[in-house]
PDB file of N, CA and C in Angstrom:
ATOM      1  N   MET M   1      35.959  17.639   3.390  1.00 56.00           N
ATOM      2  CA  MET M   1      36.692  16.467   3.897  1.00 56.00           C
ATOM      3  C   MET M   1      35.745  15.532   4.651  1.00 56.00           C
ATOM      4  N   GLU M   2      36.114  14.300   4.708  1.00 86.00           N
ATOM      5  CA  GLU M   2      35.272  13.301   5.376  1.00 86.00           C
ATOM      6  C   GLU M   2      35.141  13.531   6.888  1.00 86.00           C
ATOM      7  N   LYS M   3      36.244  13.958   7.518  1.00 89.00           N
ATOM      8  CA  LYS M   3      36.199  14.192   8.955  1.00 89.00           C
ATOM      9  C   LYS M   3      35.193  15.338   9.255  1.00 89.00           C
ATOM     10  N   GLU M   4      35.273  16.390   8.445  1.00 90.00           N
ATOM     11  CA  GLU M   4      34.360  17.504   8.645  1.00 90.00           C
ATOM     12  C   GLU M   4      32.941  17.119   8.429  1.00 90.00           C
ATOM     13  N   ARG M   5      32.681  16.287   7.419  1.00 89.00           N
ATOM     14  CA  ARG M   5      31.316  15.811   7.144  1.00 89.00           C
ATOM     15  C   ARG M   5      30.819  14.973   8.320  1.00 89.00           C
ATOM     16  N   THR M   6      31.644  14.100   8.854  1.00 91.00           N
ATOM     17  CA  THR M   6      31.255  13.293   9.990  1.00 91.00           C
ATOM     18  C   THR M   6      30.981  14.108  11.235  1.00 91.00           C
ATOM     19  N   LEU M   7      31.840  15.061  11.507  1.00 93.00           N
ATOM     20  CA  LEU M   7      31.616  15.938  12.658  1.00 93.00           C
ATOM     21  C   LEU M   7      30.378  16.743  12.502  1.00 93.00           C
ATOM     22  N   ALA M   8      30.096  17.257  11.298  1.00 93.00           N
ATOM     23  CA  ALA M   8      28.892  18.007  11.033  1.00 93.00           C
ATOM     24  C   ALA M   8      27.628  17.115  11.230  1.00 93.00           C
ATOM     25  N   ALA M   9      27.761  15.870  10.803  1.00 92.00           N
ATOM     26  CA  ALA M   9      26.618  14.947  10.949  1.00 92.00           C
ATOM     27  C   ALA M   9      26.355  14.650  12.426  1.00 92.00           C
ATOM     28  N   PHE M  10      27.447  14.483  13.207  1.00 92.00           N
ATOM     29  CA  PHE M  10      27.272  14.279  14.618  1.00 92.00           C
ATOM     30  C   PHE M  10      26.598  15.490  15.264  1.00 92.00           C
ATOM     31  N   ALA M  11      27.082  16.683  14.934  1.00 93.00           N
ATOM     32  CA  ALA M  11      26.516  17.941  15.494  1.00 93.00           C
ATOM     33  C   ALA M  11      25.036  18.042  15.165  1.00 93.00           C
ATOM     34  N   ALA M  12      24.637  17.668  13.968  1.00 92.00           N
ATOM     35  CA  ALA M  12      23.209  17.781  13.541  1.00 92.00           C
ATOM     36  C   ALA M  12      22.306  16.877  14.343  1.00 92.00           C
ATOM     37  N   VAL M  13      22.767  15.677  14.693  1.00 92.00           N
ATOM     38  CA  VAL M  13      21.940  14.705  15.348  1.00 92.00           C
ATOM     39  C   VAL M  13      22.025  14.759  16.874  1.00 92.00           C
ATOM     40  N   MET M  14      22.948  15.516  17.423  1.00 92.00           N
ATOM     41  CA  MET M  14      23.170  15.587  18.865  1.00 92.00           C
ATOM     42  C   MET M  14      21.906  16.027  19.635  1.00 92.00           C
ATOM     43  N   PRO M  15      21.134  17.009  19.198  1.00 90.00           N
ATOM     44  CA  PRO M  15      19.920  17.377  19.927  1.00 90.00           C
ATOM     45  C   PRO M  15      18.960  16.154  20.123  1.00 90.00           C
ATOM     46  N   ALA M  16      18.812  15.358  19.125  1.00 90.00           N
ATOM     47  CA  ALA M  16      17.965  14.160  19.241  1.00 90.00           C
ATOM     48  C   ALA M  16      18.560  13.162  20.211  1.00 90.00           C
ATOM     49  N   PHE M  17      19.872  12.931  20.116  1.00 91.00           N
ATOM     50  CA  PHE M  17      20.523  12.045  21.029  1.00 91.00           C
ATOM     51  C   PHE M  17      20.353  12.537  22.471  1.00 91.00           C
ATOM     52  N   ALA M  18      20.541  13.791  22.685  1.00 93.00           N
ATOM     53  CA  ALA M  18      20.458  14.387  24.008  1.00 93.00           C
ATOM     54  C   ALA M  18      19.030  14.291  24.569  1.00 93.00           C
ATOM     55  N   ILE M  19      18.042  14.534  23.775  1.00 95.00           N
ATOM     56  CA  ILE M  19      16.635  14.532  24.234  1.00 95.00           C
ATOM     57  C   ILE M  19      16.215  13.153  24.589  1.00 95.00           C
ATOM     58  N   PHE M  20      16.728  12.149  23.938  1.00 94.00           N
ATOM     59  CA  PHE M  20      16.322  10.759  24.222  1.00 94.00           C
ATOM     60  C   PHE M  20      17.192  10.059  25.213  1.00 94.00           C
ATOM     61  N   GLN M  21      18.086  10.801  25.895  1.00 95.00           N
ATOM     62  CA  GLN M  21      18.861  10.199  27.005  1.00 95.00           C
ATOM     63  C   GLN M  21      17.952   9.936  28.201  1.00 95.00           C
ATOM     64  N   ASP M  22      16.883  10.680  28.285  1.00 95.00           N
ATOM     65  CA  ASP M  22      15.943  10.523  29.407  1.00 95.00           C
ATOM     66  C   ASP M  22      14.872   9.462  29.130  1.00 95.00           C
ATOM     67  N   ALA M  23      14.771   8.487  30.055  1.00 95.00           N
ATOM     68  CA  ALA M  23      13.846   7.383  29.904  1.00 95.00           C
ATOM     69  C   ALA M  23      12.395   7.848  29.824  1.00 95.00           C
ATOM     70  N   ARG M  24      12.069   8.932  30.537  1.00 96.00           N
ATOM     71  CA  ARG M  24      10.695   9.395  30.498  1.00 96.00           C
ATOM     72  C   ARG M  24      10.353   9.947  29.116  1.00 96.00           C
ATOM     73  N   ARG M  25      11.300  10.645  28.462  1.00 96.00           N
ATOM     74  CA  ARG M  25      11.019  11.073  27.132  1.00 96.00           C
ATOM     75  C   ARG M  25      10.968   9.948  26.112  1.00 96.00           C
ATOM     76  N   GLN M  26      11.768   8.919  26.359  1.00 95.00           N
ATOM     77  CA  GLN M  26      11.682   7.721  25.496  1.00 95.00           C
ATOM     78  C   GLN M  26      10.260   7.144  25.631  1.00 95.00           C
ATOM     79  N   GLN M  27       9.772   7.019  26.857  1.00 95.00           N
ATOM     80  CA  GLN M  27       8.422   6.532  27.058  1.00 95.00           C
ATOM     81  C   GLN M  27       7.380   7.359  26.404  1.00 95.00           C
ATOM     82  N   LEU M  28       7.459   8.693  26.558  1.00 96.00           N
ATOM     83  CA  LEU M  28       6.502   9.607  25.937  1.00 96.00           C
ATOM     84  C   LEU M  28       6.549   9.491  24.417  1.00 96.00           C
ATOM     85  N   MET M  29       7.718   9.415  23.838  1.00 96.00           N
ATOM     86  CA  MET M  29       7.857   9.292  22.392  1.00 96.00           C
ATOM     87  C   MET M  29       7.295   7.972  21.899  1.00 96.00           C
ATOM     88  N   THR M  30       7.522   6.916  22.652  1.00 95.00           N
ATOM     89  CA  THR M  30       6.957   5.635  22.255  1.00 95.00           C
ATOM     90  C   THR M  30       5.417   5.697  22.241  1.00 95.00           C
ATOM     91  N   GLU M  31       4.840   6.312  23.281  1.00 95.00           N
ATOM     92  CA  GLU M  31       3.370   6.470  23.330  1.00 95.00           C
ATOM     93  C   GLU M  31       2.869   7.270  22.152  1.00 95.00           C
ATOM     94  N   ILE M  32       3.553   8.384  21.866  1.00 96.00           N
ATOM     95  CA  ILE M  32       3.109   9.276  20.749  1.00 96.00           C
ATOM     96  C   ILE M  32       3.229   8.496  19.421  1.00 96.00           C
ATOM     97  N   CYS M  33       4.284   7.777  19.252  1.00 95.00           N
ATOM     98  CA  CYS M  33       4.461   7.028  17.957  1.00 95.00           C
ATOM     99  C   CYS M  33       3.434   5.934  17.848  1.00 95.00           C
ATOM    100  N   CYS M  34       3.098   5.246  18.937  1.00 95.00           N
ATOM    101  CA  CYS M  34       2.116   4.161  18.866  1.00 95.00           C
ATOM    102  C   CYS M  34       0.723   4.708  18.531  1.00 95.00           C
ATOM    103  N   LYS M  35       0.380   5.847  19.092  1.00 93.00           N
ATOM    104  CA  LYS M  35      -0.990   6.386  18.923  1.00 93.00           C
ATOM    105  C   LYS M  35      -1.060   7.446  17.814  1.00 93.00           C
ATOM    106  N   GLU M  36       0.064   7.916  17.336  1.00 89.00           N
ATOM    107  CA  GLU M  36       0.222   8.883  16.281  1.00 89.00           C
ATOM    108  C   GLU M  36      -0.049  10.341  16.699  1.00 89.00           C
ATOM    109  N   GLU M  37      -0.979  10.533  17.638  1.00 95.00           N
ATOM    110  CA  GLU M  37      -1.269  11.880  18.105  1.00 95.00           C
ATOM    111  C   GLU M  37      -1.948  11.783  19.470  1.00 95.00           C
ATOM    112  N   LEU M  38      -1.404  12.536  20.443  1.00 96.00           N
ATOM    113  CA  LEU M  38      -1.961  12.499  21.824  1.00 96.00           C
ATOM    114  C   LEU M  38      -1.933  13.894  22.484  1.00 96.00           C
ATOM    115  N   THR M  39      -2.830  14.095  23.392  1.00 96.00           N
ATOM    116  CA  THR M  39      -2.858  15.323  24.189  1.00 96.00           C
ATOM    117  C   THR M  39      -2.022  15.128  25.443  1.00 96.00           C
ATOM    118  N   VAL M  40      -1.791  16.185  26.167  1.00 96.00           N
ATOM    119  CA  VAL M  40      -1.057  16.118  27.425  1.00 96.00           C
ATOM    120  C   VAL M  40      -1.826  15.175  28.415  1.00 96.00           C
ATOM    121  N   ASN M  41      -3.129  15.389  28.469  1.00 95.00           N
ATOM    122  CA  ASN M  41      -3.946  14.537  29.356  1.00 95.00           C
ATOM    123  C   ASN M  41      -3.884  13.048  28.992  1.00 95.00           C
ATOM    124  N   GLU M  42      -3.935  12.755  27.716  1.00 96.00           N
ATOM    125  CA  GLU M  42      -3.814  11.368  27.288  1.00 96.00           C
ATOM    126  C   GLU M  42      -2.445  10.804  27.629  1.00 96.00           C
ATOM    127  N   LEU M  43      -1.434  11.581  27.432  1.00 96.00           N
ATOM    128  CA  LEU M  43      -0.070  11.131  27.769  1.00 96.00           C
ATOM    129  C   LEU M  43       0.105  10.966  29.287  1.00 96.00           C
ATOM    130  N   THR M  44      -0.463  11.875  30.053  1.00 96.00           N
ATOM    131  CA  THR M  44      -0.369  11.778  31.512  1.00 96.00           C
ATOM    132  C   THR M  44      -1.006  10.496  32.005  1.00 96.00           C
ATOM    133  N   ALA M  45      -2.099  10.085  31.353  1.00 95.00           N
ATOM    134  CA  ALA M  45      -2.831   8.865  31.790  1.00 95.00           C
ATOM    135  C   ALA M  45      -1.963   7.585  31.499  1.00 95.00           C
ATOM    136  N   THR M  46      -0.992   7.664  30.618  1.00 92.00           N
ATOM    137  CA  THR M  46      -0.184   6.493  30.246  1.00 92.00           C
ATOM    138  C   THR M  46       1.066   6.401  31.096  1.00 92.00           C
ATOM    139  N   THR M  47       1.392   7.442  31.913  1.00 91.00           N
ATOM    140  CA  THR M  47       2.660   7.414  32.682  1.00 91.00           C
ATOM    141  C   THR M  47       2.369   7.677  34.146  1.00 91.00           C
ATOM    142  N   SER M  48       3.409   7.614  34.907  1.00 92.00           N
ATOM    143  CA  SER M  48       3.323   7.949  36.355  1.00 92.00           C
ATOM    144  C   SER M  48       3.721   9.421  36.570  1.00 92.00           C
ATOM    145  N   LEU M  49       3.909  10.122  35.460  1.00 94.00           N
ATOM    146  CA  LEU M  49       4.331  11.545  35.547  1.00 94.00           C
ATOM    147  C   LEU M  49       3.121  12.458  35.801  1.00 94.00           C
ATOM    148  N   SER M  50       3.348  13.564  36.439  1.00 96.00           N
ATOM    149  CA  SER M  50       2.302  14.582  36.622  1.00 96.00           C
ATOM    150  C   SER M  50       2.076  15.285  35.285  1.00 96.00           C
ATOM    151  N   ARG M  51       0.955  15.997  35.215  1.00 96.00           N
ATOM    152  CA  ARG M  51       0.663  16.756  33.989  1.00 96.00           C
ATOM    153  C   ARG M  51       1.711  17.807  33.729  1.00 96.00           C
ATOM    154  N   PRO M  52       2.143  18.565  34.789  1.00 97.00           N
ATOM    155  CA  PRO M  52       3.196  19.560  34.545  1.00 97.00           C
ATOM    156  C   PRO M  52       4.517  18.906  34.059  1.00 97.00           C
ATOM    157  N   ALA M  53       4.828  17.719  34.590  1.00 97.00           N
ATOM    158  CA  ALA M  53       6.071  17.042  34.168  1.00 97.00           C
ATOM    159  C   ALA M  53       5.969  16.622  32.703  1.00 97.00           C
ATOM    160  N   VAL M  54       4.811  16.098  32.300  1.00 97.00           N
ATOM    161  CA  VAL M  54       4.577  15.682  30.910  1.00 97.00           C
ATOM    162  C   VAL M  54       4.705  16.933  30.012  1.00 97.00           C
ATOM    163  N   SER M  55       4.094  18.037  30.391  1.00 96.00           N
ATOM    164  CA  SER M  55       4.179  19.299  29.623  1.00 96.00           C
ATOM    165  C   SER M  55       5.604  19.732  29.486  1.00 96.00           C
ATOM    166  N   HIS M  56       6.378  19.642  30.540  1.00 97.00           N
ATOM    167  CA  HIS M  56       7.818  20.034  30.538  1.00 97.00           C
ATOM    168  C   HIS M  56       8.583  19.191  29.500  1.00 97.00           C
ATOM    169  N   HIS M  57       8.391  17.891  29.558  1.00 97.00           N
ATOM    170  CA  HIS M  57       9.115  16.999  28.617  1.00 97.00           C
ATOM    171  C   HIS M  57       8.665  17.242  27.182  1.00 97.00           C
ATOM    172  N   LEU M  58       7.367  17.492  27.024  1.00 97.00           N
ATOM    173  CA  LEU M  58       6.901  17.794  25.621  1.00 97.00           C
ATOM    174  C   LEU M  58       7.527  19.110  25.098  1.00 97.00           C
ATOM    175  N   LYS M  59       7.650  20.097  25.954  1.00 97.00           N
ATOM    176  CA  LYS M  59       8.300  21.351  25.547  1.00 97.00           C
ATOM    177  C   LYS M  59       9.744  21.105  25.091  1.00 97.00           C
ATOM    178  N   LEU M  60      10.465  20.276  25.868  1.00 96.00           N
ATOM    179  CA  LEU M  60      11.841  19.955  25.489  1.00 96.00           C
ATOM    180  C   LEU M  60      11.914  19.218  24.188  1.00 96.00           C
ATOM    181  N   MET M  61      10.988  18.284  23.980  1.00 96.00           N
ATOM    182  CA  MET M  61      10.941  17.500  22.735  1.00 96.00           C
ATOM    183  C   MET M  61      10.569  18.375  21.558  1.00 96.00           C
ATOM    184  N   LEU M  62       9.613  19.325  21.780  1.00 95.00           N
ATOM    185  CA  LEU M  62       9.280  20.297  20.736  1.00 95.00           C
ATOM    186  C   LEU M  62      10.512  21.134  20.321  1.00 95.00           C
ATOM    187  N   ASP M  63      11.176  21.647  21.360  1.00 93.00           N
ATOM    188  CA  ASP M  63      12.392  22.444  21.104  1.00 93.00           C
ATOM    189  C   ASP M  63      13.493  21.694  20.332  1.00 93.00           C
ATOM    190  N   ALA M  64      13.538  20.381  20.582  1.00 91.00           N
ATOM    191  CA  ALA M  64      14.542  19.550  19.857  1.00 91.00           C
ATOM    192  C   ALA M  64      14.058  19.140  18.481  1.00 91.00           C
ATOM    193  N   GLY M  65      12.754  19.388  18.196  1.00 92.00           N
ATOM    194  CA  GLY M  65      12.245  19.111  16.862  1.00 92.00           C
ATOM    195  C   GLY M  65      11.807  17.699  16.625  1.00 92.00           C
ATOM    196  N   VAL M  66      11.689  16.883  17.653  1.00 94.00           N
ATOM    197  CA  VAL M  66      11.345  15.451  17.459  1.00 94.00           C
ATOM    198  C   VAL M  66       9.843  15.193  17.489  1.00 94.00           C
ATOM    199  N   ILE M  67       9.100  16.182  17.960  1.00 96.00           N
ATOM    200  CA  ILE M  67       7.637  16.106  17.886  1.00 96.00           C
ATOM    201  C   ILE M  67       7.113  17.443  17.353  1.00 96.00           C
ATOM    202  N   LYS M  68       5.850  17.408  16.934  1.00 96.00           N
ATOM    203  CA  LYS M  68       5.202  18.636  16.479  1.00 96.00           C
ATOM    204  C   LYS M  68       3.839  18.717  17.184  1.00 96.00           C
ATOM    205  N   VAL M  69       3.231  19.896  17.148  1.00 97.00           N
ATOM    206  CA  VAL M  69       1.955  20.090  17.855  1.00 97.00           C
ATOM    207  C   VAL M  69       0.983  20.707  16.914  1.00 97.00           C
ATOM    208  N   ARG M  70      -0.299  20.294  17.099  1.00 96.00           N
ATOM    209  CA  ARG M  70      -1.406  20.817  16.272  1.00 96.00           C
ATOM    210  C   ARG M  70      -2.516  21.238  17.258  1.00 96.00           C
ATOM    211  N   GLN M  71      -2.978  22.464  17.056  1.00 95.00           N
ATOM    212  CA  GLN M  71      -4.043  22.988  17.904  1.00 95.00           C
ATOM    213  C   GLN M  71      -5.388  22.549  17.322  1.00 95.00           C
ATOM    214  N   VAL M  72      -6.222  21.873  18.173  1.00 92.00           N
ATOM    215  CA  VAL M  72      -7.558  21.449  17.758  1.00 92.00           C
ATOM    216  C   VAL M  72      -8.489  21.963  18.805  1.00 92.00           C
ATOM    217  N   GLY M  73      -9.149  23.062  18.519  1.00 94.00           N
ATOM    218  CA  GLY M  73     -10.020  23.673  19.536  1.00 94.00           C
ATOM    219  C   GLY M  73      -9.130  24.173  20.699  1.00 94.00           C
ATOM    220  N   VAL M  74      -9.462  23.715  21.887  1.00 93.00           N
ATOM    221  CA  VAL M  74      -8.666  24.056  23.082  1.00 93.00           C
ATOM    222  C   VAL M  74      -7.552  23.068  23.354  1.00 93.00           C
ATOM    223  N   GLU M  75      -7.503  21.992  22.584  1.00 94.00           N
ATOM    224  CA  GLU M  75      -6.493  20.978  22.826  1.00 94.00           C
ATOM    225  C   GLU M  75      -5.263  21.147  21.893  1.00 94.00           C
ATOM    226  N   ARG M  76      -4.150  20.767  22.488  1.00 96.00           N
ATOM    227  CA  ARG M  76      -2.916  20.702  21.731  1.00 96.00           C
ATOM    228  C   ARG M  76      -2.578  19.220  21.525  1.00 96.00           C
ATOM    229  N   ARG M  77      -2.502  18.754  20.262  1.00 97.00           N
ATOM    230  CA  ARG M  77      -2.231  17.380  19.945  1.00 97.00           C
ATOM    231  C   ARG M  77      -0.834  17.188  19.463  1.00 97.00           C
ATOM    232  N   TYR M  78      -0.106  16.300  20.144  1.00 97.00           N
ATOM    233  CA  TYR M  78       1.331  16.084  19.865  1.00 97.00           C
ATOM    234  C   TYR M  78       1.501  14.841  18.968  1.00 97.00           C
ATOM    235  N   SER M  79       2.368  14.951  17.981  1.00 97.00           N
ATOM    236  CA  SER M  79       2.655  13.818  17.098  1.00 97.00           C
ATOM    237  C   SER M  79       4.130  13.785  16.790  1.00 97.00           C
ATOM    238  N   PRO M  80       4.626  12.589  16.299  1.00 96.00           N
ATOM    239  CA  PRO M  80       6.071  12.496  16.020  1.00 96.00           C
ATOM    240  C   PRO M  80       6.483  13.369  14.839  1.00 96.00           C
ATOM    241  N   ASN M  81       7.692  13.777  14.889  1.00 95.00           N
ATOM    242  CA  ASN M  81       8.314  14.532  13.767  1.00 95.00           C
ATOM    243  C   ASN M  81       9.697  13.968  13.551  1.00 95.00           C
ATOM    244  N   LEU M  82       9.749  12.678  13.147  1.00 92.00           N
ATOM    245  CA  LEU M  82      11.012  11.950  13.098  1.00 92.00           C
ATOM    246  C   LEU M  82      11.677  11.933  11.726  1.00 92.00           C
ATOM    247  N   VAL M  83      11.006  12.379  10.706  1.00 93.00           N
ATOM    248  CA  VAL M  83      11.620  12.357   9.361  1.00 93.00           C
ATOM    249  C   VAL M  83      12.960  13.111   9.362  1.00 93.00           C
ATOM    250  N   PRO M  84      13.026  14.326   9.895  1.00 92.00           N
ATOM    251  CA  PRO M  84      14.324  15.042   9.931  1.00 92.00           C
ATOM    252  C   PRO M  84      15.385  14.317  10.734  1.00 92.00           C
ATOM    253  N   VAL M  85      15.012  13.758  11.875  1.00 92.00           N
ATOM    254  CA  VAL M  85      15.976  12.985  12.718  1.00 92.00           C
ATOM    255  C   VAL M  85      16.470  11.757  12.028  1.00 92.00           C
ATOM    256  N   ILE M  86      15.547  11.057  11.373  1.00 93.00           N
ATOM    257  CA  ILE M  86      15.978   9.847  10.631  1.00 93.00           C
ATOM    258  C   ILE M  86      16.904  10.223   9.492  1.00 93.00           C
ATOM    259  N   ALA M  87      16.644  11.310   8.824  1.00 94.00           N
ATOM    260  CA  ALA M  87      17.566  11.782   7.748  1.00 94.00           C
ATOM    261  C   ALA M  87      18.937  12.101   8.338  1.00 94.00           C
ATOM    262  N   GLN M  88      18.965  12.731   9.469  1.00 93.00           N
ATOM    263  CA  GLN M  88      20.239  13.100  10.138  1.00 93.00           C
ATOM    264  C   GLN M  88      20.986  11.806  10.543  1.00 93.00           C
ATOM    265  N   LEU M  89      20.275  10.795  11.053  1.00 93.00           N
ATOM    266  CA  LEU M  89      20.857   9.554  11.448  1.00 93.00           C
ATOM    267  C   LEU M  89      21.421   8.821  10.184  1.00 93.00           C
ATOM    268  N   LYS M  90      20.736   8.875   9.104  1.00 94.00           N
ATOM    269  CA  LYS M  90      21.205   8.253   7.871  1.00 94.00           C
ATOM    270  C   LYS M  90      22.465   8.950   7.369  1.00 94.00           C
ATOM    271  N   GLU M  91      22.472  10.283   7.487  1.00 93.00           N
ATOM    272  CA  GLU M  91      23.670  11.045   7.084  1.00 93.00           C
ATOM    273  C   GLU M  91      24.879  10.693   7.965  1.00 93.00           C
ATOM    274  N   LEU M  92      24.626  10.570   9.249  1.00 93.00           N
ATOM    275  CA  LEU M  92      25.726  10.216  10.168  1.00 93.00           C
ATOM    276  C   LEU M  92      26.233   8.827   9.844  1.00 93.00           C
ATOM    277  N   THR M  93      25.338   7.890   9.617  1.00 93.00           N
ATOM    278  CA  THR M  93      25.666   6.506   9.289  1.00 93.00           C
ATOM    279  C   THR M  93      26.540   6.492   7.993  1.00 93.00           C
ATOM    280  N   ALA M  94      26.057   7.220   7.023  1.00 91.00           N
ATOM    281  CA  ALA M  94      26.817   7.241   5.733  1.00 91.00           C
ATOM    282  C   ALA M  94      28.198   7.860   5.950  1.00 91.00           C
ATOM    283  N   ALA M  95      28.282   8.903   6.751  1.00 90.00           N
ATOM    284  CA  ALA M  95      29.584   9.570   6.982  1.00 90.00           C
ATOM    285  C   ALA M  95      30.525   8.637   7.733  1.00 90.00           C
ATOM    286  N   LEU M  96      29.975   7.878   8.681  1.00 90.00           N
ATOM    287  CA  LEU M  96      30.824   6.967   9.477  1.00 90.00           C
ATOM    288  C   LEU M  96      31.276   5.757   8.627  1.00 90.00           C
ATOM    289  N   GLU M  97      30.413   5.348   7.685  1.00 89.00           N
ATOM    290  CA  GLU M  97      30.765   4.211   6.847  1.00 89.00           C
ATOM    291  C   GLU M  97      31.715   4.517   5.732  1.00 89.00           C
ATOM    292  N   SER M  98      31.842   5.812   5.377  1.00 84.00           N
ATOM    293  CA  SER M  98      32.699   6.199   4.227  1.00 84.00           C
ATOM    294  C   SER M  98      34.130   6.356   4.673  1.00 84.00           C
TER     295      SER M  98
END
């Protein structure tokens, strides 16, 4: 049914909606998207947040699946992982429009 499809689409995209309610995470995601890949130290330099605070927000964003991490030597490099979120948003839009 269409209602079930719409509710399922809402449920699928809610983790991304929830994670981006925070302005600091919006700022971090913007920085990551602009540079394509950044370390915690590089992100800390672009914000007024402490390194532990940046790490905390990155962990939440990783858990929500909106970023991914790649180990390079001793560094962890963070990059966007928005293809799944964009697909979920497209599904929600299609469900709402039908």
